[in-house]
Amino acid sequence: MSNFNVRCIARSATAVSPSSCLLEMPQSTQLVFLDSSSGRGLSAIAFGPDDAVVGRVSPAVSTSEKWPLSNVDPAQELERACQDENWSFDAGIPQIGVGWIGWFSFECGHAYESFPWNAPYPDSWPDYNFGRYRQALVWTPDGRAMLLYAFCDDLPDASADALALFEDVIAKAECRQVDLAPQKQKLNAEKGAAYQDGVKQLRALIAEGELFQANLSHEMSGKFNGNARELYVSLRDEQPTELSCYWEDQSGRSLISHSPESFLNVNGAEIFSRPIKGTAHREQDAQLDAKAAAQLNANEKEMAELNMIVDMTRNDLGRIATVGQVAVEDVGSVVSYPTLHHREAIIRARWRPQTGLAKLIAATFPPASISGAPKVRALQAIAEIEQRSRGAYCGSLGYWLPSASPHGEFSVLIRTACIAKGTLRLAVGAGIVWDSDPQAEWEETLLKGRYLRDE
């Protein structure tokens, strides 16, 4: 057993901006910024991973199945890498910023469910990528930064190097003024008619009783020759959420996400999931804005859509939970963000942590809110209609701290852009039910991408 003890080895003397620190971090640090840009949670910049679990999924060859499962289980690979680790924290140290941090692409769902395979996601992206991070900057509520370091007797002590980097970054960040205008991007979208035809195909399947609901997406793309970190910072204040993130690797790939949706939040024996369904545009006038939120909350179509996803999430968690220990804490409430309103539900479950991360992911992935109901038939339908891999979009990013009482949180990767080889790709989607109007669903997807797209 390798024991990782996390301690705070330095603190900034004054408040310092996370955005400034992100921009001052050396380019070689291969960092992840877990960013509660809404201010309702903790933010952390993890850097310099010392181990990694990275790979792609492909169809298993020794099977006669029409749509074979993957030849690898990504969550099992991650669990295998950290199964002999135990992470503990000194008193008063927040459990974020260190541990195993990374993401599963939507295509990792092939490890758990049978649905059509499409061509691999472009630009040589892996399908899953997790690193073990032993060092991180973590922000306290008063705006100061702590340097956390995970000491392990089985591994070299590089805390002196981490401290030197911390001191250099903090000194530069304290002198830096960050004032970046939102860097909207020129992105080409597919013809609205093609998306609306997909909506009609899903409605036909619903009419035939094969589906109740399915999430249909499309992708916009364009050239990107800028600085990915600056792009993220420029959007941070305009699109604040609790689960924003910026991720980069050593090959020049960057992932930018402003997700408001929590897929799994694990705290020992307790699990929470907060699926989102239903969207309304925000108004500048306060009375009109309140009216838009009230209409969303009373919209029967939107309520039905979220109710179906709540049932799917309950079912998924029921596959891993202790018998009788799944409960809906909130069937749906409006949560407001700078550009739109959403409806969010809260489902709680209790489980035996000894069951392990791999079985938890196998029971719940891909997230119900971005697949559909019933999940397997929805996965099949959207793969056939979209005719493309989604990549990181609609997958999940988060962190995992293995111990007898594990801790971790994973977002649903919506509002997510992928940057590689001079191209930025942004996918957006909407939940389709029988009541869906093809034109309205198309316009909803454009609304979701407006924070980034230069129209």
CSV table of C-alpha atoms in Angstrom, one decimal:
chain,number,residue,atom,x,y,z
A,1,MET,CA,0.0,0.0,0.0
A,2,SER,CA,1.3,3.4,-1.0
A,3,ASN,CA,0.3,6.1,1.5
A,4,PHE,CA,0.0,9.7,0.2
A,5,ASN,CA,-0.2,12.3,2.9
A,6,VAL,CA,-1.3,15.7,1.6
A,7,ARG,CA,0.0,18.8,3.4
A,8,CYS,CA,0.0,22.5,2.9
A,9,ILE,CA,3.6,23.6,2.5
A,10,ALA,CA,3.1,27.3,1.6
A,11,ARG,CA,0.5,30.0,1.4
A,12,SER,CA,0.4,33.3,-0.5
A,13,ALA,CA,0.6,36.4,1.8
A,14,THR,CA,-2.3,38.1,0.1
A,15,ALA,CA,-5.2,37.2,-2.2
A,16,VAL,CA,-4.1,36.3,-5.7
A,17,SER,CA,-6.2,35.7,-8.9
A,18,PRO,CA,-6.5,32.1,-10.1
A,19,SER,CA,-6.6,33.5,-13.7
A,20,SER,CA,-3.3,35.3,-13.2
A,21,CYS,CA,-1.7,32.2,-11.8
A,22,LEU,CA,-3.0,30.1,-14.7
A,23,LEU,CA,-1.5,32.4,-17.2
A,24,GLU,CA,1.8,32.5,-15.3
A,25,MET,CA,2.2,28.8,-14.9
A,26,PRO,CA,5.1,27.4,-17.1
A,27,GLN,CA,4.0,25.9,-20.4
A,28,SER,CA,5.7,22.6,-19.5
A,29,THR,CA,3.6,21.9,-16.4
A,30,GLN,CA,0.8,19.9,-18.0
A,31,LEU,CA,-1.8,21.4,-15.7
A,32,VAL,CA,-5.5,21.0,-14.9
A,33,PHE,CA,-7.5,24.0,-13.6
A,34,LEU,CA,-10.5,22.8,-11.6
A,35,ASP,CA,-12.4,26.0,-11.4
A,36,SER,CA,-15.4,27.0,-9.3
A,37,SER,CA,-15.6,30.2,-11.3
A,38,SER,CA,-19.1,30.9,-9.8
A,39,GLY,CA,-17.4,31.3,-6.4
A,40,ARG,CA,-19.7,28.7,-4.8
A,41,GLY,CA,-16.9,26.1,-4.4
A,42,LEU,CA,-13.1,25.6,-4.3
A,43,SER,CA,-10.7,26.1,-7.2
A,44,ALA,CA,-7.4,24.4,-7.8
A,45,ILE,CA,-4.6,24.2,-10.3
A,46,ALA,CA,-2.9,20.7,-10.4
A,47,PHE,CA,0.4,20.4,-12.2
A,48,GLY,CA,3.2,18.0,-13.1
A,49,PRO,CA,1.6,14.6,-13.0
A,50,ASP,CA,4.0,11.8,-12.1
A,51,ASP,CA,1.9,8.9,-13.5
A,52,ALA,CA,-0.8,8.5,-16.1
A,53,VAL,CA,-3.6,6.3,-17.5
A,54,VAL,CA,-4.2,7.2,-21.2
A,55,GLY,CA,-5.7,5.2,-24.0
A,56,ARG,CA,-8.2,4.7,-26.7
A,57,VAL,CA,-11.2,2.3,-27.0
A,58,SER,CA,-11.8,0.0,-30.0
A,59,PRO,CA,-14.2,-2.8,-30.7
A,60,ALA,CA,-13.2,-6.2,-29.2
A,61,VAL,CA,-12.4,-8.5,-32.1
A,62,SER,CA,-13.2,-11.9,-30.6
A,63,THR,CA,-17.0,-11.5,-30.7
A,64,SER,CA,-19.8,-11.9,-33.1
A,65,GLU,CA,-21.9,-9.1,-31.6
A,66,LYS,CA,-23.2,-6.5,-34.1
A,67,TRP,CA,-21.9,-3.7,-31.9
A,68,PRO,CA,-19.2,-5.2,-29.7
A,69,LEU,CA,-18.1,-3.8,-26.5
A,70,SER,CA,-14.7,-2.1,-26.1
A,71,ASN,CA,-11.5,-4.1,-25.8
A,72,VAL,CA,-10.6,-2.1,-22.7
A,73,ASP,CA,-12.5,-0.8,-19.7
A,74,PRO,CA,-11.1,2.7,-19.0
A,75,ALA,CA,-12.5,2.9,-15.5
A,76,GLN,CA,-11.0,-0.4,-14.7
A,77,GLU,CA,-7.6,0.8,-16.0
A,78,LEU,CA,-7.8,3.8,-13.7
A,79,GLU,CA,-8.8,1.7,-10.7
A,80,ARG,CA,-6.0,-0.8,-11.4
A,81,ALA,CA,-3.5,2.1,-11.4
A,82,CYS,CA,-4.6,3.5,-8.0
A,83,GLN,CA,-5.9,0.4,-6.2
A,84,ASP,CA,-2.9,0.2,-3.9
A,85,GLU,CA,-3.0,3.9,-2.9
A,86,ASN,CA,-4.4,5.5,0.1
A,87,TRP,CA,-4.7,9.3,0.2
A,88,SER,CA,-5.1,11.2,3.4
A,89,PHE,CA,-5.1,15.0,4.3
A,90,ASP,CA,-3.8,16.9,7.2
A,91,ALA,CA,-6.5,18.6,9.3
A,92,GLY,CA,-8.1,21.6,7.6
A,93,ILE,CA,-6.8,20.8,4.1
A,94,PRO,CA,-9.5,20.7,1.4
A,95,GLN,CA,-9.8,17.4,-0.6
A,96,ILE,CA,-9.3,18.8,-4.0
A,97,GLY,CA,-6.4,19.6,-6.4
A,98,VAL,CA,-4.4,16.4,-5.9
A,99,GLY,CA,-5.1,12.8,-6.7
A,100,TRP,CA,-6.1,11.3,-10.0
A,101,ILE,CA,-7.6,13.9,-12.3
A,102,GLY,CA,-8.7,13.5,-15.9
A,103,TRP,CA,-11.6,12.6,-18.2
A,104,PHE,CA,-13.5,9.9,-19.9
A,105,SER,CA,-14.8,10.5,-23.5
A,106,PHE,CA,-18.3,9.8,-24.4
A,107,GLU,CA,-17.0,6.8,-26.4
A,108,CYS,CA,-15.8,5.1,-23.2
A,109,GLY,CA,-19.5,4.1,-23.0
A,110,HIS,CA,-18.6,1.4,-25.5
A,111,ALA,CA,-17.0,-0.4,-22.5
A,112,TYR,CA,-20.4,-0.8,-20.8
A,113,GLU,CA,-23.2,-0.6,-23.4
A,114,SER,CA,-23.6,-2.0,-27.0
A,115,PHE,CA,-24.2,0.8,-29.6
A,116,PRO,CA,-22.8,1.6,-33.0
A,117,TRP,CA,-19.1,2.6,-33.4
A,118,ASN,CA,-18.3,5.7,-35.4
A,119,ALA,CA,-15.0,6.9,-36.7
A,120,PRO,CA,-12.5,8.0,-34.0
A,121,TYR,CA,-12.6,11.5,-32.8
A,122,PRO,CA,-10.3,13.7,-35.0
A,123,ASP,CA,-7.0,15.3,-34.2
A,124,SER,CA,-5.5,12.2,-32.4
A,125,TRP,CA,-7.4,12.7,-29.1
A,126,PRO,CA,-7.3,9.8,-26.7
A,127,ASP,CA,-10.6,8.5,-25.3
A,128,TYR,CA,-9.5,8.7,-21.7
A,129,ASN,CA,-6.7,10.5,-19.9
A,130,PHE,CA,-6.0,10.6,-16.2
A,131,GLY,CA,-2.9,11.8,-14.4
A,132,ARG,CA,-1.7,11.4,-10.8
A,133,TYR,CA,-1.1,14.9,-9.4
A,134,ARG,CA,0.8,15.3,-6.2
A,135,GLN,CA,1.1,19.1,-6.2
A,136,ALA,CA,-1.5,21.8,-6.6
A,137,LEU,CA,-2.4,25.4,-5.9
A,138,VAL,CA,-5.7,25.6,-4.0
A,139,TRP,CA,-7.7,28.7,-3.3
A,140,THR,CA,-9.2,29.5,0.1
A,141,PRO,CA,-12.4,31.5,0.5
A,142,ASP,CA,-10.4,34.6,1.3
A,143,GLY,CA,-8.7,34.5,-2.1
A,144,ARG,CA,-5.3,33.3,-0.9
A,145,ALA,CA,-3.5,30.4,-2.5
A,146,MET,CA,-2.2,27.3,-0.7
A,147,LEU,CA,0.4,25.0,-2.2
A,148,LEU,CA,-0.6,21.3,-1.4
A,149,TYR,CA,1.9,18.5,-1.8
A,150,ALA,CA,1.3,14.8,-1.4
A,151,PHE,CA,4.2,13.1,0.3
A,152,CYS,CA,4.8,9.4,-0.3
A,153,ASP,CA,7.6,7.3,1.2
A,154,ASP,CA,7.7,5.1,-2.0
A,155,LEU,CA,8.3,8.1,-4.3
A,156,PRO,CA,10.9,10.9,-4.7
A,157,ASP,CA,10.2,14.1,-2.7
A,158,ALA,CA,10.0,17.0,-5.2
A,159,SER,CA,8.4,19.4,-2.8
A,160,ALA,CA,11.3,21.8,-3.0
A,161,ASP,CA,10.8,22.2,-6.8
A,162,ALA,CA,7.1,22.7,-6.3
A,163,LEU,CA,7.7,25.4,-3.7
A,164,ALA,CA,10.1,27.2,-6.0
A,165,LEU,CA,7.5,27.2,-8.8
A,166,PHE,CA,4.8,28.3,-6.4
A,167,GLU,CA,6.8,31.3,-5.2
A,168,ASP,CA,7.7,32.3,-8.8
A,169,VAL,CA,4.2,32.1,-10.0
A,170,ILE,CA,2.7,33.9,-7.1
A,171,ALA,CA,5.2,36.8,-7.4
A,172,LYS,CA,4.4,37.2,-11.1
A,173,ALA,CA,0.6,36.8,-10.7
A,174,GLU,CA,0.5,39.5,-8.0
A,175,CYS,CA,1.9,41.9,-10.5
A,176,ARG,CA,-0.3,40.9,-13.4
A,177,GLN,CA,-3.5,42.5,-14.4
A,178,VAL,CA,-5.9,40.3,-16.3
A,179,ASP,CA,-8.4,42.1,-18.4
A,180,LEU,CA,-9.2,40.0,-21.4
A,181,ALA,CA,-12.3,40.7,-23.5
A,182,PRO,CA,-14.3,37.5,-24.3
A,183,GLN,CA,-12.6,35.9,-27.2
A,184,LYS,CA,-15.6,34.7,-29.3
A,185,GLN,CA,-14.7,32.3,-32.1
A,186,LYS,CA,-15.7,32.0,-35.7
A,187,LEU,CA,-17.3,28.6,-35.8
A,188,ASN,CA,-18.9,26.8,-38.7
A,189,ALA,CA,-22.1,25.0,-37.9
A,190,GLU,CA,-23.9,22.3,-39.8
A,191,LYS,CA,-27.0,23.2,-41.7
A,192,GLY,CA,-30.0,23.5,-39.3
A,193,ALA,CA,-32.0,21.4,-41.6
A,194,ALA,CA,-29.8,18.3,-41.0
A,195,TYR,CA,-30.2,18.7,-37.2
A,196,GLN,CA,-33.9,19.2,-37.5
A,197,ASP,CA,-34.2,16.1,-39.6
A,198,GLY,CA,-32.4,14.2,-36.8
A,199,VAL,CA,-35.0,15.5,-34.4
A,200,LYS,CA,-37.8,14.2,-36.7
A,201,GLN,CA,-36.1,10.8,-36.8
A,202,LEU,CA,-36.0,10.6,-33.0
A,203,ARG,CA,-39.6,11.7,-32.8
A,204,ALA,CA,-40.5,8.9,-35.1
A,205,LEU,CA,-38.8,6.4,-32.9
A,206,ILE,CA,-40.6,7.8,-29.9
A,207,ALA,CA,-43.9,7.4,-31.8
A,208,GLU,CA,-43.0,3.8,-32.4
A,209,GLY,CA,-42.4,3.2,-28.7
A,210,GLU,CA,-38.7,2.6,-29.0
A,211,LEU,CA,-37.7,5.7,-27.1
A,212,PHE,CA,-39.0,8.2,-24.6
A,213,GLN,CA,-36.2,10.7,-24.8
A,214,ALA,CA,-32.8,11.1,-26.5
A,215,ASN,CA,-30.0,13.8,-26.5
A,216,LEU,CA,-29.1,14.9,-30.0
A,217,SER,CA,-26.0,17.0,-30.7
A,218,HIS,CA,-24.1,18.6,-33.5
A,219,GLU,CA,-20.6,20.1,-33.7
A,220,MET,CA,-19.3,23.5,-34.7
A,221,SER,CA,-15.6,24.0,-35.6
A,222,GLY,CA,-13.2,26.7,-36.7
A,223,LYS,CA,-9.5,27.6,-36.9
A,224,PHE,CA,-7.8,28.5,-33.6
A,225,ASN,CA,-4.4,30.2,-33.6
A,226,GLY,CA,-4.6,31.8,-30.2
A,227,ASN,CA,-3.6,30.9,-26.6
A,228,ALA,CA,-5.9,28.3,-25.1
A,229,ARG,CA,-5.3,29.5,-21.5
A,230,GLU,CA,-6.2,33.1,-22.5
A,231,LEU,CA,-9.3,31.9,-24.2
A,232,TYR,CA,-10.4,30.1,-21.1
A,233,VAL,CA,-9.7,33.1,-18.9
A,234,SER,CA,-11.5,35.5,-21.3
A,235,LEU,CA,-14.7,33.5,-20.9
A,236,ARG,CA,-14.4,32.7,-17.2
A,237,ASP,CA,-16.3,35.7,-15.8
A,238,GLU,CA,-18.9,35.6,-18.5
A,239,GLN,CA,-19.8,32.0,-18.0
A,240,PRO,CA,-19.2,31.1,-14.3
A,241,THR,CA,-20.1,27.7,-13.1
A,242,GLU,CA,-19.2,25.5,-10.2
A,243,LEU,CA,-17.6,22.8,-12.4
A,244,SER,CA,-15.6,24.8,-15.0
A,245,CYS,CA,-12.3,23.5,-16.0
A,246,TYR,CA,-9.2,23.9,-18.2
A,247,TRP,CA,-7.1,20.9,-19.1
A,248,GLU,CA,-4.0,20.5,-21.2
A,249,ASP,CA,-1.5,17.8,-22.1
A,250,GLN,CA,2.1,17.6,-23.3
A,251,SER,CA,1.0,17.3,-26.9
A,252,GLY,CA,-0.6,20.7,-27.2
A,253,ARG,CA,-4.2,19.6,-26.8
A,254,SER,CA,-6.5,21.7,-24.6
A,255,LEU,CA,-10.0,21.1,-23.2
A,256,ILE,CA,-12.1,24.1,-22.1
A,257,SER,CA,-15.3,23.4,-20.2
A,258,HIS,CA,-17.9,25.6,-18.5
A,259,SER,CA,-20.1,22.8,-17.4
A,260,PRO,CA,-22.9,23.5,-14.8
A,261,GLU,CA,-23.7,19.8,-14.4
A,262,SER,CA,-22.5,17.4,-11.8
A,263,PHE,CA,-22.5,13.7,-12.9
A,264,LEU,CA,-21.2,12.1,-9.7
A,265,ASN,CA,-20.1,13.5,-6.4
A,266,VAL,CA,-18.7,10.9,-4.1
A,267,ASN,CA,-18.0,11.4,-0.4
A,268,GLY,CA,-17.3,8.1,1.3
A,269,ALA,CA,-20.5,6.1,1.2
A,270,GLU,CA,-22.6,8.9,-0.2
A,271,ILE,CA,-23.2,9.7,-3.9
A,272,PHE,CA,-25.0,12.6,-5.4
A,273,SER,CA,-26.0,13.3,-9.0
A,274,ARG,CA,-27.4,16.5,-10.3
A,275,PRO,CA,-28.8,16.0,-13.9
A,276,ILE,CA,-29.9,19.1,-15.9
A,277,LYS,CA,-32.7,19.3,-18.4
A,278,GLY,CA,-34.6,22.3,-19.7
A,279,THR,CA,-33.2,25.6,-20.9
A,280,ALA,CA,-34.5,29.2,-21.2
A,281,HIS,CA,-32.8,32.4,-22.4
A,282,ARG,CA,-32.1,35.0,-19.7
A,283,GLU,CA,-33.5,38.5,-20.1
A,284,GLN,CA,-31.9,41.8,-19.2
A,285,ASP,CA,-35.0,43.1,-17.7
A,286,ALA,CA,-35.4,41.6,-14.2
A,287,GLN,CA,-39.2,41.1,-14.4
A,288,LEU,CA,-38.9,39.5,-17.9
A,289,ASP,CA,-36.1,37.3,-16.6
A,290,ALA,CA,-38.1,36.2,-13.6
A,291,LYS,CA,-41.0,35.4,-15.9
A,292,ALA,CA,-38.8,33.3,-18.2
A,293,ALA,CA,-37.6,31.3,-15.2
A,294,ALA,CA,-41.1,30.8,-13.9
A,295,GLN,CA,-42.3,29.6,-17.4
A,296,LEU,CA,-39.4,27.2,-17.6
A,297,ASN,CA,-40.3,25.7,-14.2
A,298,ALA,CA,-43.9,25.3,-15.3
A,299,ASN,CA,-43.2,24.0,-18.8
A,300,GLU,CA,-44.8,20.5,-19.0
A,301,LYS,CA,-42.4,19.4,-21.8
A,302,GLU,CA,-39.3,20.5,-19.9
A,303,MET,CA,-40.6,18.9,-16.7
A,304,ALA,CA,-41.4,15.6,-18.4
A,305,GLU,CA,-37.9,15.6,-20.0
A,306,LEU,CA,-36.2,16.0,-16.6
A,307,ASN,CA,-38.5,13.5,-14.9
A,308,MET,CA,-37.4,10.9,-17.4
A,309,ILE,CA,-33.7,11.6,-16.8
A,310,VAL,CA,-34.3,11.5,-13.0
A,311,ASP,CA,-35.8,8.0,-13.5
A,312,MET,CA,-32.8,6.9,-15.6
A,313,THR,CA,-30.4,8.3,-13.0
A,314,ARG,CA,-32.2,6.5,-10.2
A,315,ASN,CA,-32.0,3.3,-12.2
A,316,ASP,CA,-28.3,3.7,-12.8
A,317,LEU,CA,-27.5,4.5,-9.2
A,318,GLY,CA,-29.7,1.6,-8.1
A,319,ARG,CA,-27.3,-0.7,-9.9
A,320,ILE,CA,-24.5,0.2,-7.6
A,321,ALA,CA,-26.3,1.4,-4.4
A,322,THR,CA,-27.2,-0.4,-1.3
A,323,VAL,CA,-30.7,-1.8,-1.5
A,324,GLY,CA,-33.3,0.8,-0.8
A,325,GLN,CA,-30.7,3.6,-0.6
A,326,VAL,CA,-31.6,5.8,-3.6
A,327,ALA,CA,-33.7,8.9,-3.1
A,328,VAL,CA,-34.8,11.9,-5.2
A,329,GLU,CA,-34.0,15.0,-3.0
A,330,ASP,CA,-35.2,17.5,-5.6
A,331,VAL,CA,-37.3,16.5,-8.6
A,332,GLY,CA,-36.4,19.8,-10.4
A,333,SER,CA,-35.7,23.4,-9.6
A,334,VAL,CA,-34.5,26.4,-11.8
A,335,VAL,CA,-30.9,27.2,-11.5
A,336,SER,CA,-29.8,30.5,-13.2
A,337,TYR,CA,-26.5,31.2,-15.0
A,338,PRO,CA,-25.4,34.5,-16.8
A,339,THR,CA,-26.9,33.6,-20.2
A,340,LEU,CA,-29.6,31.0,-19.5
A,341,HIS,CA,-31.8,29.2,-16.9
A,342,HIS,CA,-31.7,25.4,-16.4
A,343,ARG,CA,-33.8,23.0,-14.4
A,344,GLU,CA,-31.8,20.7,-12.1
A,345,ALA,CA,-32.7,17.7,-10.1
A,346,ILE,CA,-30.8,16.1,-7.2
A,347,ILE,CA,-30.6,12.3,-6.6
A,348,ARG,CA,-28.8,10.8,-3.6
A,349,ALA,CA,-27.6,7.2,-3.1
A,350,ARG,CA,-25.6,5.3,-0.6
A,351,TRP,CA,-23.1,2.5,-1.6
A,352,ARG,CA,-20.3,0.4,-0.3
A,353,PRO,CA,-17.1,2.1,-1.3
A,354,GLN,CA,-15.3,-1.2,-1.4
A,355,THR,CA,-17.3,-2.0,-4.6
A,356,GLY,CA,-14.9,0.3,-6.4
A,357,LEU,CA,-14.7,3.0,-8.9
A,358,ALA,CA,-14.8,0.7,-12.0
A,359,LYS,CA,-18.2,-0.7,-11.1
A,360,LEU,CA,-19.5,2.7,-10.2
A,361,ILE,CA,-18.6,4.1,-13.6
A,362,ALA,CA,-19.9,0.9,-15.3
A,363,ALA,CA,-23.3,1.3,-13.7
A,364,THR,CA,-23.7,5.0,-14.5
A,365,PHE,CA,-21.7,5.9,-17.7
A,366,PRO,CA,-22.5,7.6,-20.1
A,367,PRO,CA,-24.5,10.0,-18.0
A,368,ALA,CA,-28.3,9.7,-18.4
A,369,SER,CA,-28.8,13.3,-19.2
A,370,ILE,CA,-26.7,13.3,-22.4
A,371,SER,CA,-27.8,9.8,-23.7
A,372,GLY,CA,-31.6,9.3,-23.1
A,373,ALA,CA,-34.3,6.9,-22.0
A,374,PRO,CA,-34.1,4.0,-22.2
A,375,LYS,CA,-30.3,4.5,-22.2
A,376,VAL,CA,-29.1,1.7,-24.5
A,377,ARG,CA,-31.7,2.3,-27.3
A,378,ALA,CA,-31.0,6.1,-27.1
A,379,LEU,CA,-27.3,5.5,-27.4
A,380,GLN,CA,-27.9,3.4,-30.5
A,381,ALA,CA,-30.2,5.9,-32.1
A,382,ILE,CA,-28.1,9.0,-31.6
A,383,ALA,CA,-24.9,7.2,-32.8
A,384,GLU,CA,-26.7,6.2,-36.0
A,385,ILE,CA,-28.1,9.7,-36.5
A,386,GLU,CA,-25.1,11.8,-35.6
A,387,GLN,CA,-22.6,9.6,-37.5
A,388,ARG,CA,-19.6,10.9,-35.5
A,389,SER,CA,-17.8,10.4,-32.3
A,390,ARG,CA,-18.4,12.9,-29.6
A,391,GLY,CA,-15.0,12.8,-28.0
A,392,ALA,CA,-14.7,14.5,-24.6
A,393,TYR,CA,-18.0,16.2,-25.2
A,394,CYS,CA,-20.8,14.5,-23.1
A,395,GLY,CA,-18.1,12.4,-21.3
A,396,SER,CA,-17.0,13.3,-17.8
A,397,LEU,CA,-14.1,15.1,-16.2
A,398,GLY,CA,-13.2,15.0,-12.5
A,399,TYR,CA,-10.9,13.8,-9.8
A,400,TRP,CA,-10.7,10.6,-7.7
A,401,LEU,CA,-9.0,10.2,-4.3
A,402,PRO,CA,-8.8,6.5,-3.4
A,403,SER,CA,-9.0,5.5,0.3
A,404,ALA,CA,-11.2,3.5,2.6
A,405,SER,CA,-13.6,6.5,2.4
A,406,PRO,CA,-13.0,7.7,-1.2
A,407,HIS,CA,-13.7,11.2,-2.4
A,408,GLY,CA,-14.2,12.6,-5.9
A,409,GLU,CA,-16.4,14.6,-8.2
A,410,PHE,CA,-17.1,14.3,-12.0
A,411,SER,CA,-18.8,16.8,-14.2
A,412,VAL,CA,-20.8,16.1,-17.3
A,413,LEU,CA,-18.7,17.6,-20.1
A,414,ILE,CA,-21.2,20.0,-21.7
A,415,ARG,CA,-20.3,23.5,-22.8
A,416,THR,CA,-17.0,22.0,-23.7
A,417,ALA,CA,-14.5,22.9,-26.5
A,418,CYS,CA,-11.6,20.8,-27.6
A,419,ILE,CA,-8.6,22.5,-29.2
A,420,ALA,CA,-5.9,20.6,-31.1
A,421,LYS,CA,-3.8,21.0,-34.3
A,422,GLY,CA,-5.1,24.5,-34.9
A,423,THR,CA,-8.8,23.6,-34.7
A,424,LEU,CA,-11.4,24.3,-32.1
A,425,ARG,CA,-14.4,22.1,-31.9
A,426,LEU,CA,-17.5,22.9,-29.9
A,427,ALA,CA,-20.5,20.5,-29.7
A,428,VAL,CA,-23.9,21.4,-28.4
A,429,GLY,CA,-27.1,19.3,-28.0
A,430,ALA,CA,-30.6,19.2,-26.7
A,431,GLY,CA,-32.9,16.6,-25.2
A,432,ILE,CA,-35.6,15.4,-27.7
A,433,VAL,CA,-39.0,14.2,-26.6
A,434,TRP,CA,-42.3,13.7,-28.4
A,435,ASP,CA,-43.3,17.3,-27.8
A,436,SER,CA,-40.0,18.7,-29.3
A,437,ASP,CA,-40.3,21.2,-32.1
A,438,PRO,CA,-37.3,20.7,-34.5
A,439,GLN,CA,-36.8,24.5,-35.1
A,440,ALA,CA,-37.0,25.2,-31.3
A,441,GLU,CA,-34.5,22.5,-30.5
A,442,TRP,CA,-32.1,23.8,-33.1
A,443,GLU,CA,-32.3,27.3,-31.6
A,444,GLU,CA,-31.7,25.9,-28.1
A,445,THR,CA,-28.4,24.3,-29.2
A,446,LEU,CA,-27.3,27.7,-30.7
A,447,LEU,CA,-28.2,29.4,-27.4
A,448,LYS,CA,-26.0,26.9,-25.5
A,449,GLY,CA,-23.0,27.8,-27.8
A,450,ARG,CA,-23.5,31.5,-27.8
A,451,TYR,CA,-21.1,32.1,-24.9
A,452,LEU,CA,-18.2,31.1,-27.2
A,453,ARG,CA,-19.4,31.5,-30.8
A,454,ASP,CA,-19.0,34.8,-32.6
A,455,GLU,CA,-22.2,35.1,-34.5
